[in-house]
Amino acid sequence: ISHHCFFVNSGYVCTLALTRFRNNGHRRIGILLAEPPFGGNWAIHHDFLTFAPLYDCVPVPIECRPESGNFSPELAYLAMMKHLDRFGLNFTGLFVISGYAAQGVQRALNEHGISVPDDLSAIAFGNPESTAYFTPPLTTIADDENTMATQKADAVHRYLQNPASGPIIVESRAIVYEHQSVRNLHSTITTNPNSERNMA
């Protein structure tokens, strides 16, 4: 890397998400890229599709076409509505790459009578400050913001002290903000038809 860079470890993000899903009994995982498909967001989407089989999981991509500068929950809502209308709920877990856009996903689920986490477990990437106020609060994978702020400040300080030391490079090591949106399929038995169908 030849320029200043703050970047996310996309593989580590996917490992955190897939571990949560697999440990709770989920094998078919919907994935919705609700931010423009480049940079770190695209890398997370790509790595999730690549890593899922290694965790004995089947990824179910949900088509969404956000454009640069457009992070609208409306696009996530329309994508989820279209998928549910066409295929039904054909996964037990859902990974949304954009906590902000997950608002639209939640509305689509509500309009189809799908409850989180009773019928579907959900995890989002990013925006932990807003996803904590969803109903239910959404488990989120995102930066440990206090740690990242310290690391960025330290890196900038070192560079200013010695610019010849090279570019500023700080890797984000995400953490899990654990809430109530993931259900353990091993420990509960349900008679809900949505849950029976998406476990098939």
PDB file of C-alpha atoms in Angstrom:
ATOM      1  CA  ILE A   1       0.000   0.000   0.000  1.00  0.00           C
ATOM      2  CA  SER A   2       1.594   3.268  -1.117  1.00  0.00           C
ATOM      3  CA  HIS A   3      -0.853   5.800   0.312  1.00  0.00           C
ATOM      4  CA  HIS A   4      -2.517   6.671   3.590  1.00  0.00           C
ATOM      5  CA  CYS A   5      -5.190   4.086   4.321  1.00  0.00           C
ATOM      6  CA  PHE A   6      -7.730   3.126   6.988  1.00  0.00           C
ATOM      7  CA  PHE A   7      -9.217  -0.226   5.947  1.00  0.00           C
ATOM      8  CA  VAL A   8     -11.460  -2.989   7.206  1.00  0.00           C
ATOM      9  CA  ASN A   9     -10.308  -6.606   7.459  1.00  0.00           C
ATOM     10  CA  SER A  10     -13.133  -8.038   5.377  1.00  0.00           C
ATOM     11  CA  GLY A  11     -12.239 -11.664   6.016  1.00  0.00           C
ATOM     12  CA  TYR A  12     -12.331 -11.119   9.769  1.00  0.00           C
ATOM     13  CA  VAL A  13     -15.785  -9.476   9.511  1.00  0.00           C
ATOM     14  CA  CYS A  14     -17.091 -12.500   7.603  1.00  0.00           C
ATOM     15  CA  THR A  15     -15.540 -14.888  10.119  1.00  0.00           C
ATOM     16  CA  LEU A  16     -17.341 -13.124  12.973  1.00  0.00           C
ATOM     17  CA  ALA A  17     -20.694 -13.218  11.156  1.00  0.00           C
ATOM     18  CA  LEU A  18     -20.448 -16.813   9.940  1.00  0.00           C
ATOM     19  CA  THR A  19     -19.314 -18.042  13.351  1.00  0.00           C
ATOM     20  CA  ARG A  20     -22.360 -16.423  15.005  1.00  0.00           C
ATOM     21  CA  PHE A  21     -24.726 -17.957  12.477  1.00  0.00           C
ATOM     22  CA  ARG A  22     -23.186 -21.430  12.471  1.00  0.00           C
ATOM     23  CA  ASN A  23     -22.901 -21.664  16.267  1.00  0.00           C
ATOM     24  CA  ASN A  24     -26.607 -20.895  16.472  1.00  0.00           C
ATOM     25  CA  GLY A  25     -27.587 -23.606  13.969  1.00  0.00           C
ATOM     26  CA  HIS A  26     -28.051 -21.491  10.828  1.00  0.00           C
ATOM     27  CA  ARG A  27     -26.843 -22.965   7.533  1.00  0.00           C
ATOM     28  CA  ARG A  28     -28.735 -21.026   4.822  1.00  0.00           C
ATOM     29  CA  ILE A  29     -27.714 -17.383   5.095  1.00  0.00           C
ATOM     30  CA  GLY A  30     -29.158 -14.573   3.012  1.00  0.00           C
ATOM     31  CA  ILE A  31     -26.687 -11.813   2.140  1.00  0.00           C
ATOM     32  CA  LEU A  32     -27.688  -8.328   1.047  1.00  0.00           C
ATOM     33  CA  LEU A  33     -25.073  -5.808  -0.117  1.00  0.00           C
ATOM     34  CA  ALA A  34     -26.963  -2.576   0.465  1.00  0.00           C
ATOM     35  CA  GLU A  35     -24.053  -0.199  -0.178  1.00  0.00           C
ATOM     36  CA  PRO A  36     -22.207   0.537  -3.453  1.00  0.00           C
ATOM     37  CA  PRO A  37     -20.264  -2.581  -4.556  1.00  0.00           C
ATOM     38  CA  PHE A  38     -16.692  -1.382  -4.270  1.00  0.00           C
ATOM     39  CA  GLY A  39     -13.977  -1.049  -1.633  1.00  0.00           C
ATOM     40  CA  GLY A  40     -14.478  -2.652   1.752  1.00  0.00           C
ATOM     41  CA  ASN A  41     -18.187  -3.319   1.255  1.00  0.00           C
ATOM     42  CA  TRP A  42     -17.569  -5.281  -1.940  1.00  0.00           C
ATOM     43  CA  ALA A  43     -14.701  -7.173  -0.266  1.00  0.00           C
ATOM     44  CA  ILE A  44     -16.958  -8.229   2.623  1.00  0.00           C
ATOM     45  CA  HIS A  45     -19.632  -9.426   0.183  1.00  0.00           C
ATOM     46  CA  HIS A  46     -17.070 -11.350  -1.883  1.00  0.00           C
ATOM     47  CA  ASP A  47     -15.387 -12.891   1.171  1.00  0.00           C
ATOM     48  CA  PHE A  48     -18.728 -13.917   2.691  1.00  0.00           C
ATOM     49  CA  LEU A  49     -19.672 -15.819  -0.461  1.00  0.00           C
ATOM     50  CA  THR A  50     -16.214 -17.417  -0.502  1.00  0.00           C
ATOM     51  CA  PHE A  51     -15.986 -18.308   3.190  1.00  0.00           C
ATOM     52  CA  ALA A  52     -19.566 -19.534   3.738  1.00  0.00           C
ATOM     53  CA  PRO A  53     -18.953 -23.075   2.364  1.00  0.00           C
ATOM     54  CA  LEU A  54     -15.962 -23.405   4.700  1.00  0.00           C
ATOM     55  CA  TYR A  55     -18.430 -22.966   7.589  1.00  0.00           C
ATOM     56  CA  ASP A  56     -20.829 -25.521   6.096  1.00  0.00           C
ATOM     57  CA  CYS A  57     -23.185 -22.677   5.180  1.00  0.00           C
ATOM     58  CA  VAL A  58     -25.035 -21.918   1.945  1.00  0.00           C
ATOM     59  CA  PRO A  59     -25.097 -18.216   1.011  1.00  0.00           C
ATOM     60  CA  VAL A  60     -28.272 -16.880  -0.608  1.00  0.00           C
ATOM     61  CA  PRO A  61     -27.464 -13.603  -2.428  1.00  0.00           C
ATOM     62  CA  ILE A  62     -30.245 -11.016  -2.513  1.00  0.00           C
ATOM     63  CA  GLU A  63     -29.996  -8.753  -5.545  1.00  0.00           C
ATOM     64  CA  CYS A  64     -29.651  -5.070  -4.695  1.00  0.00           C
ATOM     65  CA  ARG A  65     -28.157  -2.350  -6.896  1.00  0.00           C
ATOM     66  CA  PRO A  66     -27.116   0.655  -4.818  1.00  0.00           C
ATOM     67  CA  GLU A  67     -25.091   3.331  -6.583  1.00  0.00           C
ATOM     68  CA  SER A  68     -22.298   5.580  -5.407  1.00  0.00           C
ATOM     69  CA  GLY A  69     -23.635   8.194  -3.022  1.00  0.00           C
ATOM     70  CA  ASN A  70     -26.908   6.317  -2.476  1.00  0.00           C
ATOM     71  CA  PHE A  71     -27.149   4.434   0.800  1.00  0.00           C
ATOM     72  CA  SER A  72     -30.939   4.581   0.932  1.00  0.00           C
ATOM     73  CA  PRO A  73     -32.873   2.089   3.069  1.00  0.00           C
ATOM     74  CA  GLU A  74     -35.463   2.245   0.253  1.00  0.00           C
ATOM     75  CA  LEU A  75     -33.213   0.187  -2.040  1.00  0.00           C
ATOM     76  CA  ALA A  76     -32.752  -2.454   0.654  1.00  0.00           C
ATOM     77  CA  TYR A  77     -36.516  -2.459   1.217  1.00  0.00           C
ATOM     78  CA  LEU A  78     -37.264  -2.944  -2.481  1.00  0.00           C
ATOM     79  CA  ALA A  79     -34.620  -5.660  -2.840  1.00  0.00           C
ATOM     80  CA  MET A  80     -35.944  -7.606   0.140  1.00  0.00           C
ATOM     81  CA  MET A  81     -39.561  -7.218  -0.968  1.00  0.00           C
ATOM     82  CA  LYS A  82     -38.718  -8.501  -4.431  1.00  0.00           C
ATOM     83  CA  HIS A  83     -36.804 -11.481  -3.053  1.00  0.00           C
ATOM     84  CA  LEU A  84     -39.510 -12.459  -0.567  1.00  0.00           C
ATOM     85  CA  ASP A  85     -42.257 -12.098  -3.164  1.00  0.00           C
ATOM     86  CA  ARG A  86     -40.358 -14.281  -5.614  1.00  0.00           C
ATOM     87  CA  PHE A  87     -38.695 -16.898  -3.408  1.00  0.00           C
ATOM     88  CA  GLY A  88     -40.297 -16.588   0.022  1.00  0.00           C
ATOM     89  CA  LEU A  89     -38.142 -16.827   3.135  1.00  0.00           C
ATOM     90  CA  ASN A  90     -35.554 -19.318   1.871  1.00  0.00           C
ATOM     91  CA  PHE A  91     -32.903 -18.768   4.564  1.00  0.00           C
ATOM     92  CA  THR A  92     -32.804 -18.748   8.377  1.00  0.00           C
ATOM     93  CA  GLY A  93     -30.130 -16.079   8.830  1.00  0.00           C
ATOM     94  CA  LEU A  94     -29.571 -12.752   7.087  1.00  0.00           C
ATOM     95  CA  PHE A  95     -26.361 -10.709   6.828  1.00  0.00           C
ATOM     96  CA  VAL A  96     -26.974  -7.106   5.740  1.00  0.00           C
ATOM     97  CA  ILE A  97     -23.949  -5.093   4.643  1.00  0.00           C
ATOM     98  CA  SER A  98     -25.176  -1.720   5.904  1.00  0.00           C
ATOM     99  CA  GLY A  99     -26.713  -1.224   9.307  1.00  0.00           C
ATOM    100  CA  TYR A 100     -28.234   2.021   8.052  1.00  0.00           C
ATOM    101  CA  ALA A 101     -29.989   0.367   5.112  1.00  0.00           C
ATOM    102  CA  ALA A 102     -31.186  -2.462   7.377  1.00  0.00           C
ATOM    103  CA  GLN A 103     -34.078  -0.153   8.273  1.00  0.00           C
ATOM    104  CA  GLY A 104     -35.529  -0.925   4.858  1.00  0.00           C
ATOM    105  CA  VAL A 105     -34.975  -4.648   5.359  1.00  0.00           C
ATOM    106  CA  GLN A 106     -36.823  -4.505   8.658  1.00  0.00           C
ATOM    107  CA  ARG A 107     -39.817  -2.814   7.031  1.00  0.00           C
ATOM    108  CA  ALA A 108     -39.973  -5.465   4.283  1.00  0.00           C
ATOM    109  CA  LEU A 109     -39.847  -8.241   6.871  1.00  0.00           C
ATOM    110  CA  ASN A 110     -42.618  -6.594   8.881  1.00  0.00           C
ATOM    111  CA  GLU A 111     -44.831  -6.300   5.800  1.00  0.00           C
ATOM    112  CA  HIS A 112     -44.379 -10.023   5.142  1.00  0.00           C
ATOM    113  CA  GLY A 113     -45.180 -10.954   8.746  1.00  0.00           C
ATOM    114  CA  ILE A 114     -41.627 -12.176   9.399  1.00  0.00           C
ATOM    115  CA  SER A 115     -40.409 -11.679  12.933  1.00  0.00           C
ATOM    116  CA  VAL A 116     -36.801 -11.160  14.030  1.00  0.00           C
ATOM    117  CA  PRO A 117     -35.500 -13.313  15.649  1.00  0.00           C
ATOM    118  CA  ASP A 118     -38.421 -15.788  15.856  1.00  0.00           C
ATOM    119  CA  ASP A 119     -38.604 -16.452  12.106  1.00  0.00           C
ATOM    120  CA  LEU A 120     -35.280 -15.019  10.970  1.00  0.00           C
ATOM    121  CA  SER A 121     -31.967 -14.177  12.631  1.00  0.00           C
ATOM    122  CA  ALA A 122     -30.243 -11.029  11.390  1.00  0.00           C
ATOM    123  CA  ILE A 123     -26.794  -9.456  11.654  1.00  0.00           C
ATOM    124  CA  ALA A 124     -25.719  -6.164  10.072  1.00  0.00           C
ATOM    125  CA  PHE A 125     -22.345  -4.709   9.233  1.00  0.00           C
ATOM    126  CA  GLY A 126     -21.832  -1.139  10.437  1.00  0.00           C
ATOM    127  CA  ASN A 127     -23.846   1.621  12.118  1.00  0.00           C
ATOM    128  CA  PRO A 128     -24.018   0.173  15.649  1.00  0.00           C
ATOM    129  CA  GLU A 129     -25.234   3.523  17.003  1.00  0.00           C
ATOM    130  CA  SER A 130     -28.514   3.214  15.049  1.00  0.00           C
ATOM    131  CA  THR A 131     -29.055  -0.559  14.925  1.00  0.00           C
ATOM    132  CA  ALA A 132     -29.124  -0.626  18.728  1.00  0.00           C
ATOM    133  CA  TYR A 133     -32.501   1.139  18.514  1.00  0.00           C
ATOM    134  CA  PHE A 134     -34.184  -1.251  16.073  1.00  0.00           C
ATOM    135  CA  THR A 135     -37.011  -3.477  17.322  1.00  0.00           C
ATOM    136  CA  PRO A 136     -35.472  -5.786  18.327  1.00  0.00           C
ATOM    137  CA  PRO A 137     -31.987  -4.251  18.607  1.00  0.00           C
ATOM    138  CA  LEU A 138     -29.860  -5.660  15.807  1.00  0.00           C
ATOM    139  CA  THR A 139     -26.644  -7.575  16.410  1.00  0.00           C
ATOM    140  CA  THR A 140     -24.002  -5.642  14.503  1.00  0.00           C
ATOM    141  CA  ILE A 141     -20.391  -6.123  13.438  1.00  0.00           C
ATOM    142  CA  ALA A 142     -18.493  -2.853  13.311  1.00  0.00           C
ATOM    143  CA  ASP A 143     -15.379  -0.996  14.403  1.00  0.00           C
ATOM    144  CA  ASP A 144     -14.544  -0.724  18.048  1.00  0.00           C
ATOM    145  CA  GLU A 145     -14.732   3.029  17.604  1.00  0.00           C
ATOM    146  CA  ASN A 146     -12.772   4.008  20.725  1.00  0.00           C
ATOM    147  CA  THR A 147      -9.919   1.652  19.869  1.00  0.00           C
ATOM    148  CA  MET A 148      -9.886   2.737  16.223  1.00  0.00           C
ATOM    149  CA  ALA A 149      -9.836   6.426  17.158  1.00  0.00           C
ATOM    150  CA  THR A 150      -6.810   5.826  19.381  1.00  0.00           C
ATOM    151  CA  GLN A 151      -4.999   3.810  16.698  1.00  0.00           C
ATOM    152  CA  LYS A 152      -5.676   6.430  14.021  1.00  0.00           C
ATOM    153  CA  ALA A 153      -4.484   9.264  16.256  1.00  0.00           C
ATOM    154  CA  ASP A 154      -1.322   7.333  17.139  1.00  0.00           C
ATOM    155  CA  ALA A 155      -0.616   6.564  13.469  1.00  0.00           C
ATOM    156  CA  VAL A 156      -1.053  10.207  12.432  1.00  0.00           C
ATOM    157  CA  HIS A 157       1.154  11.342  15.312  1.00  0.00           C
ATOM    158  CA  ARG A 158       3.932   8.929  14.329  1.00  0.00           C
ATOM    159  CA  TYR A 159       3.737  10.081  10.717  1.00  0.00           C
ATOM    160  CA  LEU A 160       3.922  13.761  11.661  1.00  0.00           C
ATOM    161  CA  GLN A 161       6.942  13.021  13.819  1.00  0.00           C
ATOM    162  CA  ASN A 162       8.637  11.151  10.966  1.00  0.00           C
ATOM    163  CA  PRO A 163       7.022  11.498   7.504  1.00  0.00           C
ATOM    164  CA  ALA A 164       9.742   9.335   6.004  1.00  0.00           C
ATOM    165  CA  SER A 165       8.402   6.378   7.998  1.00  0.00           C
ATOM    166  CA  GLY A 166       5.890   5.635   5.243  1.00  0.00           C
ATOM    167  CA  PRO A 167       2.142   6.009   4.760  1.00  0.00           C
ATOM    168  CA  ILE A 168      -0.405   5.913   7.560  1.00  0.00           C
ATOM    169  CA  ILE A 169      -1.965   2.432   7.535  1.00  0.00           C
ATOM    170  CA  VAL A 170      -4.516   1.364  10.156  1.00  0.00           C
ATOM    171  CA  GLU A 171      -6.427  -1.928   9.938  1.00  0.00           C
ATOM    172  CA  SER A 172      -9.886  -2.082  11.485  1.00  0.00           C
ATOM    173  CA  ARG A 173     -10.480  -5.102  13.697  1.00  0.00           C
ATOM    174  CA  ALA A 174     -14.241  -5.249  14.005  1.00  0.00           C
ATOM    175  CA  ILE A 175     -16.101  -6.423  17.103  1.00  0.00           C
ATOM    176  CA  VAL A 176     -19.593  -7.824  17.622  1.00  0.00           C
ATOM    177  CA  TYR A 177     -22.196  -5.582  19.231  1.00  0.00           C
ATOM    178  CA  GLU A 178     -24.386  -8.373  20.613  1.00  0.00           C
ATOM    179  CA  HIS A 179     -28.155  -7.733  20.783  1.00  0.00           C
ATOM    180  CA  GLN A 180     -31.326  -9.819  20.456  1.00  0.00           C
ATOM    181  CA  SER A 181     -31.601 -10.471  16.731  1.00  0.00           C
ATOM    182  CA  VAL A 182     -30.001 -13.947  16.520  1.00  0.00           C
ATOM    183  CA  ARG A 183     -31.917 -17.021  17.708  1.00  0.00           C
ATOM    184  CA  ASN A 184     -30.289 -20.300  18.639  1.00  0.00           C
ATOM    185  CA  LEU A 185     -32.002 -22.990  16.567  1.00  0.00           C
ATOM    186  CA  HIS A 186     -30.401 -25.728  18.675  1.00  0.00           C
ATOM    187  CA  SER A 187     -32.165 -24.688  21.876  1.00  0.00           C
ATOM    188  CA  THR A 188     -35.673 -23.865  20.671  1.00  0.00           C
ATOM    189  CA  ILE A 189     -38.431 -25.734  18.882  1.00  0.00           C
ATOM    190  CA  THR A 190     -40.931 -23.726  16.885  1.00  0.00           C
ATOM    191  CA  THR A 191     -44.177 -24.498  15.114  1.00  0.00           C
ATOM    192  CA  ASN A 192     -44.090 -21.267  13.107  1.00  0.00           C
ATOM    193  CA  PRO A 193     -44.581 -22.217   9.413  1.00  0.00           C
ATOM    194  CA  ASN A 194     -42.046 -19.609   8.267  1.00  0.00           C
ATOM    195  CA  SER A 195     -39.359 -21.163  10.457  1.00  0.00           C
ATOM    196  CA  GLU A 196     -40.187 -24.714   9.397  1.00  0.00           C
ATOM    197  CA  ARG A 197     -40.023 -23.729   5.747  1.00  0.00           C
ATOM    198  CA  ASN A 198     -36.739 -21.857   5.856  1.00  0.00           C
ATOM    199  CA  MET A 199     -34.997 -24.683   7.744  1.00  0.00           C
ATOM    200  CA  ALA A 200     -35.752 -27.130   4.932  1.00  0.00           C
TER     201      ALA A 200
END
